[in-house]
Amino acid sequence: MKVKELVEKLNLKVLSGESGLDREIEGCYVSDLLSDVMGNAEMGNVWVTLQTHKNVMAIASLKELACVILVKNQQAAEDTLEQSNEEGIPFLSTTMQTFETAGKIYELLK
Amino acid sequence: MHQEYTVIEGDFVNAGKASSSVKKTLKQLNVSPQIVKRVVVALYEAEVNAIAHAYGGTVSVDIEADKITMVVADKGPGIPDIALAMQEGYSTARPEVRDMGFGAGMGLPNMQKNVDKLNVTSEVGVGTTVEMEVNFA
């Protein structure tokens, strides 16, 4: 599944990184602990989190994640969005909380 | 090939710069993606530790034909009990650092899991040096 299909199916808001909407999704990782994501997420994963600062983008880039979904309508910091645009890794937001978001993604990807 | 980077205390905005640069270099050198992944995880954690815990430091990277050596040396408070610091879940990170999602006590364990050789030396009140090696084959 591509990021843009996930955006449509879950009605996500695209905050930045539009050029990466064709990135291919391979699985999902849910965590707010950065070292947990660094150590355990896989390339192509969707990352669901409530963290919004720039280090989220640094990790998404280093791990080559497909996209980041911020839950509960969180807004990412401005420098996070800038880097997301530069690197083409989309930052998406949803009004749902983590449990619902992860459950819906699980249904789509299982 | 030798590369050096400076790490500044509390400079979280630039955390991962050295890792990102090393990742690009290794990819250009056609090092296998599995190896690059391990190097990136370990070096990122070492960078973040120097930013979160120390008063600045340097990252020195040497890339040879068969391995990469990374040395992160900081001026900082040092680690009184290295064995304790190596335990998963143990952290001395400040509350504001934890709020960012760091300080889960996974940094040194992540380094350990991803490198072939890890050597941590520390002197209280002086600083800590983390030396890591990853073999390419």
CSV table of C-alpha atoms in Angstrom, one decimal:
chain,number,residue,atom,x,y,z
A,1,MET,CA,0.0,0.0,0.0
A,2,LYS,CA,1.2,3.5,-0.7
A,3,VAL,CA,1.1,6.4,1.8
A,4,LYS,CA,-1.5,8.2,-0.3
A,5,GLU,CA,-3.9,5.2,-0.1
A,6,LEU,CA,-3.5,5.2,3.7
A,7,VAL,CA,-4.2,8.9,3.7
A,8,GLU,CA,-7.5,8.4,1.8
A,9,LYS,CA,-8.6,5.3,3.8
A,10,LEU,CA,-8.0,6.8,7.2
A,11,ASN,CA,-8.9,10.4,6.2
A,12,LEU,CA,-5.5,11.7,7.4
A,13,LYS,CA,-4.4,15.3,7.1
A,14,VAL,CA,-1.1,15.8,5.2
A,15,LEU,CA,1.0,18.2,7.1
A,16,SER,CA,4.1,18.0,5.0
A,17,GLY,CA,6.3,15.9,2.8
A,18,GLU,CA,3.7,15.6,-0.1
A,19,SER,CA,6.5,14.5,-2.5
A,20,GLY,CA,6.7,11.2,-0.5
A,21,LEU,CA,3.0,10.2,-0.8
A,22,ASP,CA,3.9,7.5,-3.3
A,23,ARG,CA,6.3,5.8,-0.8
A,24,GLU,CA,5.5,2.2,-0.3
A,25,ILE,CA,4.3,1.0,3.2
A,26,GLU,CA,5.7,-2.1,4.7
A,27,GLY,CA,4.3,-2.6,8.2
A,28,CYS,CA,3.8,-0.2,11.1
A,29,TYR,CA,5.5,0.6,14.4
A,30,VAL,CA,3.8,2.3,17.3
A,31,SER,CA,5.9,4.0,20.0
A,32,ASP,CA,6.7,7.3,21.7
A,33,LEU,CA,10.1,6.2,22.9
A,34,LEU,CA,12.7,7.3,20.3
A,35,SER,CA,15.3,4.7,21.1
A,36,ASP,CA,12.6,2.0,20.8
A,37,VAL,CA,11.8,3.2,17.3
A,38,MET,CA,15.5,3.6,16.5
A,39,GLY,CA,16.2,0.0,17.6
A,40,ASN,CA,13.2,-1.8,16.4
A,41,ALA,CA,11.3,-0.1,13.5
A,42,GLU,CA,11.9,-1.3,10.0
A,43,MET,CA,12.4,0.4,6.7
A,44,GLY,CA,9.1,1.3,5.1
A,45,ASN,CA,7.1,1.3,8.4
A,46,VAL,CA,4.4,3.8,9.2
A,47,TRP,CA,5.3,5.3,12.6
A,48,VAL,CA,2.4,6.3,14.9
A,49,THR,CA,3.4,8.6,17.7
A,50,LEU,CA,2.4,11.7,19.7
A,51,GLN,CA,6.0,13.1,19.6
A,52,THR,CA,6.2,16.2,17.4
A,53,HIS,CA,9.7,17.5,17.6
A,54,LYS,CA,12.5,17.5,15.0
A,55,ASN,CA,14.2,14.3,16.3
A,56,VAL,CA,11.1,12.3,15.1
A,57,MET,CA,12.0,13.4,11.6
A,58,ALA,CA,15.7,12.6,12.1
A,59,ILE,CA,14.8,9.1,13.1
A,60,ALA,CA,12.2,8.7,10.3
A,61,SER,CA,15.0,9.7,7.9
A,62,LEU,CA,17.7,7.5,9.3
A,63,LYS,CA,15.4,4.5,9.5
A,64,GLU,CA,13.9,5.3,6.0
A,65,LEU,CA,10.3,5.0,7.4
A,66,ALA,CA,7.4,5.5,5.0
A,67,CYS,CA,5.7,8.2,6.9
A,68,VAL,CA,4.8,9.5,10.4
A,69,ILE,CA,1.3,9.7,11.8
A,70,LEU,CA,0.7,12.1,14.7
A,71,VAL,CA,-2.3,11.2,16.8
A,72,LYS,CA,-4.9,13.3,18.6
A,73,ASN,CA,-4.5,16.1,16.1
A,74,GLN,CA,-1.0,17.0,17.2
A,75,GLN,CA,0.8,19.7,15.1
A,76,ALA,CA,4.5,19.1,14.3
A,77,ALA,CA,7.1,21.7,15.0
A,78,GLU,CA,7.9,24.0,12.1
A,79,ASP,CA,11.5,22.7,11.7
A,80,THR,CA,10.1,19.2,11.7
A,81,LEU,CA,7.8,20.0,8.8
A,82,GLU,CA,10.6,21.8,6.9
A,83,GLN,CA,12.9,18.7,7.1
A,84,SER,CA,9.9,16.5,6.2
A,85,ASN,CA,9.4,18.5,3.0
A,86,GLU,CA,13.2,18.4,2.2
A,87,GLU,CA,13.4,14.7,2.6
A,88,GLY,CA,10.0,13.7,1.2
A,89,ILE,CA,8.9,11.7,4.2
A,90,PRO,CA,5.2,12.7,4.8
A,91,PHE,CA,4.0,13.8,8.2
A,92,LEU,CA,0.3,13.1,8.6
A,93,SER,CA,-2.1,13.8,11.4
A,94,THR,CA,-5.3,12.2,12.6
A,95,THR,CA,-7.9,13.2,15.2
A,96,MET,CA,-7.9,9.6,16.4
A,97,GLN,CA,-5.9,8.4,19.4
A,98,THR,CA,-3.2,5.8,19.1
A,99,PHE,CA,-5.3,2.7,19.9
A,100,GLU,CA,-7.9,3.4,17.1
A,101,THR,CA,-5.2,4.5,14.7
A,102,ALA,CA,-3.1,1.4,15.2
A,103,GLY,CA,-6.2,-0.8,15.0
A,104,LYS,CA,-7.3,0.6,11.7
A,105,ILE,CA,-3.8,0.3,10.2
A,106,TYR,CA,-3.6,-3.3,11.4
A,107,GLU,CA,-6.8,-4.1,9.6
A,108,LEU,CA,-5.5,-2.6,6.4
A,109,LEU,CA,-2.1,-4.2,6.5
A,110,LYS,CA,-2.6,-7.6,8.0
B,1,MET,CA,38.6,7.6,5.3
B,2,HIS,CA,38.4,9.8,8.4
B,3,GLN,CA,35.5,12.1,9.4
B,4,GLU,CA,34.9,14.3,12.5
B,5,TYR,CA,31.9,15.9,13.9
B,6,THR,CA,31.3,18.2,16.9
B,7,VAL,CA,28.5,17.5,19.3
B,8,ILE,CA,27.1,20.4,21.4
B,9,GLU,CA,25.4,20.1,24.7
B,10,GLY,CA,21.6,20.1,24.5
B,11,ASP,CA,21.7,20.5,20.8
B,12,PHE,CA,18.8,18.0,20.1
B,13,VAL,CA,17.9,19.8,16.9
B,14,ASN,CA,21.1,18.5,15.3
B,15,ALA,CA,21.0,15.1,16.8
B,16,GLY,CA,21.6,12.5,14.0
B,17,LYS,CA,23.7,14.8,11.8
B,18,ALA,CA,26.8,12.7,12.1
B,19,SER,CA,24.8,9.5,11.7
B,20,SER,CA,23.1,10.8,8.6
B,21,SER,CA,26.4,11.8,7.0
B,22,VAL,CA,28.0,8.5,7.8
B,23,LYS,CA,25.0,6.7,6.4
B,24,LYS,CA,25.4,8.6,3.1
B,25,THR,CA,29.1,7.8,2.9
B,26,LEU,CA,28.6,4.1,3.6
B,27,LYS,CA,25.9,3.8,1.0
B,28,GLN,CA,28.2,5.5,-1.6
B,29,LEU,CA,30.8,2.9,-0.7
B,30,ASN,CA,28.2,0.1,-1.3
B,31,VAL,CA,28.4,-1.2,2.2
B,32,SER,CA,25.5,-3.7,2.6
B,33,PRO,CA,22.2,-2.1,3.8
B,34,GLN,CA,22.1,-4.5,6.8
B,35,ILE,CA,25.5,-3.2,8.0
B,36,VAL,CA,24.5,0.4,7.4
B,37,LYS,CA,21.4,0.0,9.5
B,38,ARG,CA,23.4,-1.3,12.5
B,39,VAL,CA,26.0,1.5,12.2
B,40,VAL,CA,23.2,4.1,12.1
B,41,VAL,CA,21.4,2.9,15.1
B,42,ALA,CA,24.6,2.7,17.2
B,43,LEU,CA,26.0,6.0,16.2
B,44,TYR,CA,22.7,7.8,16.6
B,45,GLU,CA,22.4,6.6,20.2
B,46,ALA,CA,25.9,7.6,21.0
B,47,GLU,CA,25.3,11.1,19.5
B,48,VAL,CA,22.1,11.5,21.5
B,49,ASN,CA,23.9,10.4,24.7
B,50,ALA,CA,26.6,13.0,24.2
B,51,ILE,CA,24.0,15.7,23.6
B,52,ALA,CA,21.7,14.7,26.5
B,53,HIS,CA,24.3,13.9,29.2
B,54,ALA,CA,27.5,15.6,28.4
B,55,TYR,CA,28.9,19.1,27.9
B,56,GLY,CA,29.7,18.5,24.3
B,57,GLY,CA,32.1,16.2,22.5
B,58,THR,CA,33.4,14.9,19.3
B,59,VAL,CA,32.5,12.0,17.0
B,60,SER,CA,35.4,10.5,15.1
B,61,VAL,CA,34.7,8.0,12.3
B,62,ASP,CA,37.3,5.9,10.5
B,63,ILE,CA,36.2,3.8,7.6
B,64,GLU,CA,38.5,1.1,6.3
B,65,ALA,CA,38.0,-1.6,3.7
B,66,ASP,CA,36.7,-4.2,6.2
B,67,LYS,CA,35.2,-2.2,9.1
B,68,ILE,CA,34.1,1.1,10.6
B,69,THR,CA,35.4,2.5,13.9
B,70,MET,CA,33.4,5.2,15.7
B,71,VAL,CA,34.6,7.0,18.7
B,72,VAL,CA,32.3,9.4,20.6
B,73,ALA,CA,34.3,11.3,23.2
B,74,ASP,CA,32.6,13.8,25.5
B,75,LYS,CA,33.5,16.2,28.2
B,76,GLY,CA,30.9,15.5,30.8
B,77,PRO,CA,30.0,14.2,34.2
B,78,GLY,CA,31.2,10.7,33.4
B,79,ILE,CA,29.5,7.4,34.3
B,80,PRO,CA,30.2,6.2,37.9
B,81,ASP,CA,28.9,2.6,37.2
B,82,ILE,CA,29.2,1.5,33.6
B,83,ALA,CA,27.7,-1.9,34.2
B,84,LEU,CA,24.6,-0.3,35.7
B,85,ALA,CA,24.4,2.2,32.7
B,86,MET,CA,24.5,-0.7,30.3
B,87,GLN,CA,21.4,-2.2,31.8
B,88,GLU,CA,18.3,-1.9,29.7
B,89,GLY,CA,15.8,0.5,31.3
B,90,TYR,CA,18.4,2.4,33.5
B,91,SER,CA,18.7,6.1,32.7
B,92,THR,CA,19.8,9.3,34.4
B,93,ALA,CA,18.1,11.5,31.8
B,94,ARG,CA,16.5,14.7,33.0
B,95,PRO,CA,12.7,15.0,33.0
B,96,GLU,CA,12.6,17.3,30.0
B,97,VAL,CA,14.7,14.9,28.0
B,98,ARG,CA,12.4,12.1,28.9
B,99,ASP,CA,9.4,14.1,27.8
B,100,MET,CA,10.9,14.1,24.3
B,101,GLY,CA,10.9,10.4,24.3
B,102,PHE,CA,14.5,9.9,25.1
B,103,GLY,CA,15.9,8.5,28.4
B,104,ALA,CA,14.2,5.1,28.2
B,105,GLY,CA,17.5,3.4,29.1
B,106,MET,CA,17.8,1.9,25.7
B,107,GLY,CA,20.7,3.8,24.3
B,108,LEU,CA,23.7,1.8,25.4
B,109,PRO,CA,21.8,-1.5,24.9
B,110,ASN,CA,21.0,-0.5,21.4
B,111,MET,CA,24.7,0.2,20.8
B,112,GLN,CA,25.6,-3.1,22.3
B,113,LYS,CA,23.2,-5.0,20.1
B,114,ASN,CA,24.3,-3.4,16.8
B,115,VAL,CA,28.1,-3.3,17.0
B,116,ASP,CA,30.7,-6.0,16.9
B,117,LYS,CA,32.9,-4.3,19.5
B,118,LEU,CA,31.9,-1.8,22.2
B,119,ASN,CA,34.2,-0.3,24.7
B,120,VAL,CA,33.0,2.3,27.2
B,121,THR,CA,35.5,4.1,29.3
B,122,SER,CA,34.6,6.9,31.7
B,123,GLU,CA,36.1,9.1,34.4
B,124,VAL,CA,33.7,10.9,36.8
B,125,GLY,CA,34.0,14.6,36.4
B,126,VAL,CA,36.0,14.3,33.2
B,127,GLY,CA,34.0,12.5,30.5
B,128,THR,CA,33.1,9.4,28.7
B,129,THR,CA,34.5,7.7,25.6
B,130,VAL,CA,32.4,5.2,23.6
B,131,GLU,CA,34.4,3.2,21.0
B,132,MET,CA,32.5,1.1,18.6
B,133,GLU,CA,33.5,-1.2,15.7
B,134,VAL,CA,31.3,-2.7,13.0
B,135,ASN,CA,32.8,-5.2,10.6
B,136,PHE,CA,31.7,-5.1,7.0
B,137,ALA,CA,31.8,-8.8,6.4
